[in-house]
Short mmCIF file of C-alpha atoms (C1' of nucleotides) in Angstrom, two decimals:
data_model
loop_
_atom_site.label_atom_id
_atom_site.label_comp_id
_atom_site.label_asym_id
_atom_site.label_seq_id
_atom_site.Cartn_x
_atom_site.Cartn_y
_atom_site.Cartn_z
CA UNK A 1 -9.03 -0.46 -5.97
CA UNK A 2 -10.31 -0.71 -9.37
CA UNK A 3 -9.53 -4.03 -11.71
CA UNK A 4 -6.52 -5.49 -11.43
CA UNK A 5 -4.11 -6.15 -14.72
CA UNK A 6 -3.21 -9.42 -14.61
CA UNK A 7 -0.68 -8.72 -16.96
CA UNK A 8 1.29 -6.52 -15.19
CA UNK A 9 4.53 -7.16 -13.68
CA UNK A 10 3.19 -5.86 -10.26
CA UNK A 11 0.39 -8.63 -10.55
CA UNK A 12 3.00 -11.49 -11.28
CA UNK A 13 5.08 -9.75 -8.58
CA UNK A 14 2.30 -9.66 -5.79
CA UNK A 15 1.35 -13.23 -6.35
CA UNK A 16 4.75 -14.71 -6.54
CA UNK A 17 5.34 -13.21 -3.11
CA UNK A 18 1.90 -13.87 -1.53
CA UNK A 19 2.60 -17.71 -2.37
CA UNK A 20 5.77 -17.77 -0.94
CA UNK A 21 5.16 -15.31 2.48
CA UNK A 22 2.55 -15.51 4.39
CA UNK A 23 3.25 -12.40 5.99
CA UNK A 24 3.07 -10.49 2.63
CA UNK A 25 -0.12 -12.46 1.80
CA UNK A 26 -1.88 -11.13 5.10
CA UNK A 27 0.06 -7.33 4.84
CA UNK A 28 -2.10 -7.73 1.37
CA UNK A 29 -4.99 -8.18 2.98
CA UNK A 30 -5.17 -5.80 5.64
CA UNK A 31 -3.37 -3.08 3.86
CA UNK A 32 -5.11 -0.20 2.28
CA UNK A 33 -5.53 3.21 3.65
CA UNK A 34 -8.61 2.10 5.62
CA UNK A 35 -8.70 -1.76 6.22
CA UNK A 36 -6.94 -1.70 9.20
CA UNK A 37 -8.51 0.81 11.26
CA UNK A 38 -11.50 -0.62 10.38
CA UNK A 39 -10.70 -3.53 11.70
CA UNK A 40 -9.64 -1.99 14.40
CA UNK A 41 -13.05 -0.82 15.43
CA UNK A 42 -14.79 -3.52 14.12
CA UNK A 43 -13.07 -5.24 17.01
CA UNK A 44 -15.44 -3.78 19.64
CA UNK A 45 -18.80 -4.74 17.73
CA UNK A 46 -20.10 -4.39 14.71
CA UNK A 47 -21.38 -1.43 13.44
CA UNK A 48 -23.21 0.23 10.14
CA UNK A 49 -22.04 1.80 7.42
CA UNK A 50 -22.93 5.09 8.59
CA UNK A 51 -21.54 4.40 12.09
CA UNK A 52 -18.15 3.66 10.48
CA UNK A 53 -18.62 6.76 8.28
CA UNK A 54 -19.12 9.07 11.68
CA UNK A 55 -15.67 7.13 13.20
CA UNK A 56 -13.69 8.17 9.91
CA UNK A 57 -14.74 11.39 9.44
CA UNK A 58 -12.16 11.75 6.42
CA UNK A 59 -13.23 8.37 4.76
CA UNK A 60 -15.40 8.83 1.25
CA UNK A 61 -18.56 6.73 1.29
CA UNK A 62 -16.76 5.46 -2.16
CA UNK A 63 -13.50 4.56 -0.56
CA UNK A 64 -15.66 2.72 2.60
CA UNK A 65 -17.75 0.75 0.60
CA UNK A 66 -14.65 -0.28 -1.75
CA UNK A 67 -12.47 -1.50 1.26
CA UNK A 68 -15.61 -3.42 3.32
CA UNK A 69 -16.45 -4.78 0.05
CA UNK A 70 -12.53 -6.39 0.11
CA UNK A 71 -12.52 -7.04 3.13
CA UNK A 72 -15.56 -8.81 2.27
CA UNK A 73 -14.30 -10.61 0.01
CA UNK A 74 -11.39 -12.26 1.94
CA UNK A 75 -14.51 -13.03 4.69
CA UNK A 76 -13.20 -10.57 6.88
CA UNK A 77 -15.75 -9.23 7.64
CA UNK A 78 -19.49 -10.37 7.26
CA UNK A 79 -22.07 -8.46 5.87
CA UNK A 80 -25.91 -8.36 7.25
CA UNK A 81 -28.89 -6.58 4.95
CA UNK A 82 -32.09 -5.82 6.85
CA UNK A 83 -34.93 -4.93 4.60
CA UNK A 84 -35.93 -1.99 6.09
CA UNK A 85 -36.14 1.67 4.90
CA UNK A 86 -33.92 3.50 5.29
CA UNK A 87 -31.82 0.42 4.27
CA UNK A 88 -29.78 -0.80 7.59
CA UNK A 89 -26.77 -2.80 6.88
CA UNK A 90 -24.33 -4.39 9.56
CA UNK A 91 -20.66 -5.25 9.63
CA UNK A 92 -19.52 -7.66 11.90
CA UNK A 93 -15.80 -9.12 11.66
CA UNK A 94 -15.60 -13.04 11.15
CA UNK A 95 -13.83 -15.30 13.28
CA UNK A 96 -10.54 -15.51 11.58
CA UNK A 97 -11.67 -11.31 11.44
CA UNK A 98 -11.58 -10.88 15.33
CA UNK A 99 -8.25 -13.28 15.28
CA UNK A 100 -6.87 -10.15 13.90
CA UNK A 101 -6.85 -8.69 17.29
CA UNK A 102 -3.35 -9.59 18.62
CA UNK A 103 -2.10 -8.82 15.51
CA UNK A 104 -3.17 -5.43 15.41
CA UNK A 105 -2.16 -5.07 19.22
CA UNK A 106 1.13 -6.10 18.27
CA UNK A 107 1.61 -4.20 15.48
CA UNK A 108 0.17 -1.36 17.64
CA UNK A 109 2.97 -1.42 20.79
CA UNK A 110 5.64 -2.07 17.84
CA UNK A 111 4.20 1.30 16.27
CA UNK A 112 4.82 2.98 19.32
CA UNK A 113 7.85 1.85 20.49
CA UNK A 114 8.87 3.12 17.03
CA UNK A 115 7.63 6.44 17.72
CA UNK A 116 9.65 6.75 20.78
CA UNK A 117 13.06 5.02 19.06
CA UNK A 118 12.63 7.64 16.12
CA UNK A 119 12.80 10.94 18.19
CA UNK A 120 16.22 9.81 19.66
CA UNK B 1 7.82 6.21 -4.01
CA UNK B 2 8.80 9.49 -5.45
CA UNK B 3 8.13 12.47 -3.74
CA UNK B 4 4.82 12.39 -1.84
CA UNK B 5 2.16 15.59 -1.94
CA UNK B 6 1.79 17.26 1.31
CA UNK B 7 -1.19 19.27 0.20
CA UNK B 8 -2.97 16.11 -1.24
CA UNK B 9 -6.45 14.66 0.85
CA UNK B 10 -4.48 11.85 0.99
CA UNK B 11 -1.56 13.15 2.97
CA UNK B 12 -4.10 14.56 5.10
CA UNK B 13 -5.59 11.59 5.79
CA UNK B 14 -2.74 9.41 6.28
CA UNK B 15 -0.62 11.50 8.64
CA UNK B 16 -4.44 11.69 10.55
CA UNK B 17 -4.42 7.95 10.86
CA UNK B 18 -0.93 7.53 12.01
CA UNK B 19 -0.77 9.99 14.48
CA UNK B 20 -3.91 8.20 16.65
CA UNK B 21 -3.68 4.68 15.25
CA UNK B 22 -0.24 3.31 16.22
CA UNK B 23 -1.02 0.28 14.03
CA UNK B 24 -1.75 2.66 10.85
CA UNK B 25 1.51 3.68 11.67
CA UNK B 26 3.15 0.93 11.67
CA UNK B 27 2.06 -0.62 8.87
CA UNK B 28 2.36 2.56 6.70
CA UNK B 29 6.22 2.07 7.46
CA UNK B 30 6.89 -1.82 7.00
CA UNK B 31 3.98 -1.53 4.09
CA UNK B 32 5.06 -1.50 0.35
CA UNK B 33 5.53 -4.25 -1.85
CA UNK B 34 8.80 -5.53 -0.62
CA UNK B 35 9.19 -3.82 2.86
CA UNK B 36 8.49 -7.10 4.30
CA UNK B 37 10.02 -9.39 2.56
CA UNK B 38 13.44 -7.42 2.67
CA UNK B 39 12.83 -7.35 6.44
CA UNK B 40 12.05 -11.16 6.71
CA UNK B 41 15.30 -12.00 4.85
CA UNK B 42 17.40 -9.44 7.00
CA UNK B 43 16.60 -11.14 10.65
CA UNK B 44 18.63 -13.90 9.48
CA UNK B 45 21.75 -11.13 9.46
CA UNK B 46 23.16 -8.67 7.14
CA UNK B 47 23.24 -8.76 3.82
CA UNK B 48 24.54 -6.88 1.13
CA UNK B 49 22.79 -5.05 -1.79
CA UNK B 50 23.86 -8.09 -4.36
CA UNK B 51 22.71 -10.63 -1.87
CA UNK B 52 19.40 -9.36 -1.42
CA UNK B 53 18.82 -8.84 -5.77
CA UNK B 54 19.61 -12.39 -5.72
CA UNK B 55 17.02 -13.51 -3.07
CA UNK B 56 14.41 -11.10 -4.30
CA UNK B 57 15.04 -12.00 -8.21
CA UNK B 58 11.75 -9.97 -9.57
CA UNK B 59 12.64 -6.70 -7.68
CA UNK B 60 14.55 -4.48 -9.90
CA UNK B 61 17.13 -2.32 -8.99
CA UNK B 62 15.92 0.72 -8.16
CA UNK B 63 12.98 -1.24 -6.28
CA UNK B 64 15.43 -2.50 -3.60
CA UNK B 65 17.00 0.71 -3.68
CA UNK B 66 14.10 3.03 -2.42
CA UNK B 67 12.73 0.29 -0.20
CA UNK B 68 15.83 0.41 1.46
CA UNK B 69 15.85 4.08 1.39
CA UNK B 70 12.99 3.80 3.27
CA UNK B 71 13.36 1.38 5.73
CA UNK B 72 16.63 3.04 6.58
CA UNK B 73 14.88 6.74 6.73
CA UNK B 74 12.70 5.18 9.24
CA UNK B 75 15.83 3.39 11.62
CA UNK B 76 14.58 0.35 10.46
CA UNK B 77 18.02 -1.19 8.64
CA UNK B 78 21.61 0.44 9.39
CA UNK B 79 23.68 1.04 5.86
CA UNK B 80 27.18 0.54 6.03
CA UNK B 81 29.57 1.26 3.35
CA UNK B 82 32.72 -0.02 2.61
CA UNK B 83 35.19 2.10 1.00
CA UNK B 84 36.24 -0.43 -1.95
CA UNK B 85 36.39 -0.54 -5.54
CA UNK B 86 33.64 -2.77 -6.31
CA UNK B 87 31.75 -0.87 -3.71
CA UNK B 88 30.53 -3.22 -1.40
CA UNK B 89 27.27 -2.22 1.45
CA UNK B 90 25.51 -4.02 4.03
CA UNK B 91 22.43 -3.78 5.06
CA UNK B 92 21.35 -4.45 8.81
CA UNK B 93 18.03 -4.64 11.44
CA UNK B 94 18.25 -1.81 13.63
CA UNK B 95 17.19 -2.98 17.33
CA UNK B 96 13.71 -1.58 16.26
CA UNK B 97 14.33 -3.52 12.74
CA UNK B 98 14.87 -7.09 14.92
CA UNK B 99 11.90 -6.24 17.12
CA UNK B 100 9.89 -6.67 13.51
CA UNK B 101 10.90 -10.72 14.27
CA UNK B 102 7.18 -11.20 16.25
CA UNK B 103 4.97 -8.96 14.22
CA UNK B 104 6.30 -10.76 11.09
CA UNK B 105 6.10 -14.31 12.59
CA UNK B 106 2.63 -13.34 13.83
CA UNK B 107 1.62 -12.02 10.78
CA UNK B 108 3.04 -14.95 8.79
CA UNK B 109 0.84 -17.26 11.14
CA UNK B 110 -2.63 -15.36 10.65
CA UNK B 111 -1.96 -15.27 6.60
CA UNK B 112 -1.61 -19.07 6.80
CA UNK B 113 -4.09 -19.87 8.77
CA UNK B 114 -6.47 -17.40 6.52
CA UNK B 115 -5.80 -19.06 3.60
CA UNK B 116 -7.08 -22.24 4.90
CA UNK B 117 -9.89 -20.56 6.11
CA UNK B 118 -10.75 -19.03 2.73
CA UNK B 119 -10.50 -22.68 1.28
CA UNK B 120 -13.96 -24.12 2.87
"C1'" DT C 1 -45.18 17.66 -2.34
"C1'" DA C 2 -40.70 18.80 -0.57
"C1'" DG C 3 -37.19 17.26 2.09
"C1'" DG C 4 -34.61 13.82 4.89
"C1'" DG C 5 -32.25 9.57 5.98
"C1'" DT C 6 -29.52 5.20 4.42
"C1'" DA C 7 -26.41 2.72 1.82
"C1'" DC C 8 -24.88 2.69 -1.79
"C1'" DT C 9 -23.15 3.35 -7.56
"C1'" DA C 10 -20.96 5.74 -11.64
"C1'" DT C 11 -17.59 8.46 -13.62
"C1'" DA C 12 -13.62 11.12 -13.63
"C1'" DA C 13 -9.41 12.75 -12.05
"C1'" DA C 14 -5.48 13.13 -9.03
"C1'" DA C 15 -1.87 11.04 -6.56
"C1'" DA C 16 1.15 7.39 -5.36
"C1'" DA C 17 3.59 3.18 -6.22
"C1'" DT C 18 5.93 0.34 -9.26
"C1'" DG C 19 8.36 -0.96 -13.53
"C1'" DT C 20 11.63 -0.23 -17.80
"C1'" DA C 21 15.73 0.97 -19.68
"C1'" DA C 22 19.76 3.16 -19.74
"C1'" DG C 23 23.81 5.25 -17.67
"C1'" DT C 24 27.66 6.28 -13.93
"C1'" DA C 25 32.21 5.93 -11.14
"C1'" DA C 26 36.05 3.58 -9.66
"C1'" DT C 27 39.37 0.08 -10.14
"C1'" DG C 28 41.31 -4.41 -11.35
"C1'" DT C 29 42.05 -7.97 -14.86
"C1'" DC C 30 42.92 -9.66 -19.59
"C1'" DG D 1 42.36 -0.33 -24.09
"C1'" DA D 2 38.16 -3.21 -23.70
"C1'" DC D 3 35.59 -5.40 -20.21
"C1'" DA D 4 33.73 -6.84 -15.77
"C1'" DT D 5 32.07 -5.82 -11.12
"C1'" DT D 6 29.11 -3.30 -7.62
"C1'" DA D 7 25.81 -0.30 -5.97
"C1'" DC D 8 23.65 2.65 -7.31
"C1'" DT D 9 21.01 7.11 -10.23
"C1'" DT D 10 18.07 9.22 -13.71
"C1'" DA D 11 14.31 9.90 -16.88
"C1'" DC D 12 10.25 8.19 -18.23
"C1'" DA D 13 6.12 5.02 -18.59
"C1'" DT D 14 2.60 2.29 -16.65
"C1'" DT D 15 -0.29 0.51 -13.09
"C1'" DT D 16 -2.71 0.87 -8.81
"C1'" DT D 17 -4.83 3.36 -5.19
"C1'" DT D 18 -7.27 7.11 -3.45
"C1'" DT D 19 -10.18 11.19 -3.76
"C1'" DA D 20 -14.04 14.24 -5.78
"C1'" DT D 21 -18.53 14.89 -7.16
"C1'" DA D 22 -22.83 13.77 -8.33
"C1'" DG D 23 -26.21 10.86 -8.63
"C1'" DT D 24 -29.97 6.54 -7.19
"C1'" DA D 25 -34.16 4.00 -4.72
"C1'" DC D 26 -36.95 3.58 -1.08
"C1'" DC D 27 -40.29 5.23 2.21
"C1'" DC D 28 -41.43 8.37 6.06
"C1'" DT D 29 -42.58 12.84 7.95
"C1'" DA D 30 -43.98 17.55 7.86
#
DNA sequence: TAGGGTACTATAAAAAATGTAAGTAATGTC
DNA sequence: GACATTACTTACATTTTTTATAGTACCCTA
């Protein structure tokens, strides 16, 4: 999650395919370790950074803030500073963010249908 | 693609994530650069190894190999082989594999319709 | 004045994914 | 006997992603 080389192969790779799939483009998207399952529980609210920490008890704080700040980016999710102290910032998924919903759902029963089909 | 860690944080975390998020799980198995793709072009039918270098003409050859390693480890394609000299292999969706046909298409549609929506 | 909470940042290192280049076996054709 | 075809494999290099660890600023409370 640190710059990307334009020059590499992987980068002329990536973009080819993003252009030409839409499916890859949004895989790209919401693919990371994290992004999805943050999405995931974005989906019921939004919720601070340190509320996100306590749901991914695993997560680094580095690793958090570098996937909200992508998903960010691709206004995913939007991102509200209150000028308090302690600092309070909120994370609330977009519109096209909360469209994400059947996707996930979908990609969820396919997931465990899979788990089933596998153990046969 | 080589031979993952199992004592690494990130095996950890992973295997974590896939065991209660069904979606993690799912997307940690159609995920990597070309799983998709290589799934989109096999609902049209089988193909064989040649036929997919020539519709993926970036991915090298040992690329398409260990995606299709994958995707086959995982019940997602069926690998036939025919016993001739050239060798000749098809590739084929599982049931599970063809059941990928809505998650892709619904994938495909949110990517477009997020790109228009990071235009404005 | 020491410590606590919040939402980060900086730097380094480890791990994973991808790419490059070359080689292999078997057979049929020239 | 050289060469082409097909579906790979192997060794190695590079790039990308993820983790580890240690800070920072701000104010409030004890």
């Amino acid at each position: 999650m640190s710059k990307i080389k334009e020059s590499s192969t992987n980068f002329a790779n990536k973009q080819a395919l993003m252009e030409e799939c839409s499916e890859v483009y949004a895989a790209n998207i919401i693919g990371g370790q994290w992004g999805l399952v943050i999405c995931s529980w974005l989906l019921n609210g939004k919720l601070r950074f340190s509320e996100l920490k306590k749901l991914l008890p695993t997560i680094t704080e580095r690793m958090l803030t570098l996937q909200l700040r992508k998903l960010e980016e691709n206004k995913i999710v939007k991102r509200t500073v209150y000028a308090e102290v302690p600092p309070r910032v909120e994370y609330e998924l977009t519109e096209i963010g909360y469209d994400l919903g059947p996707v996930i759902k979908l990609l969820e029963k396919w997931g465990e249908k899979h788990k089933r089909f596998k153990e046969v």
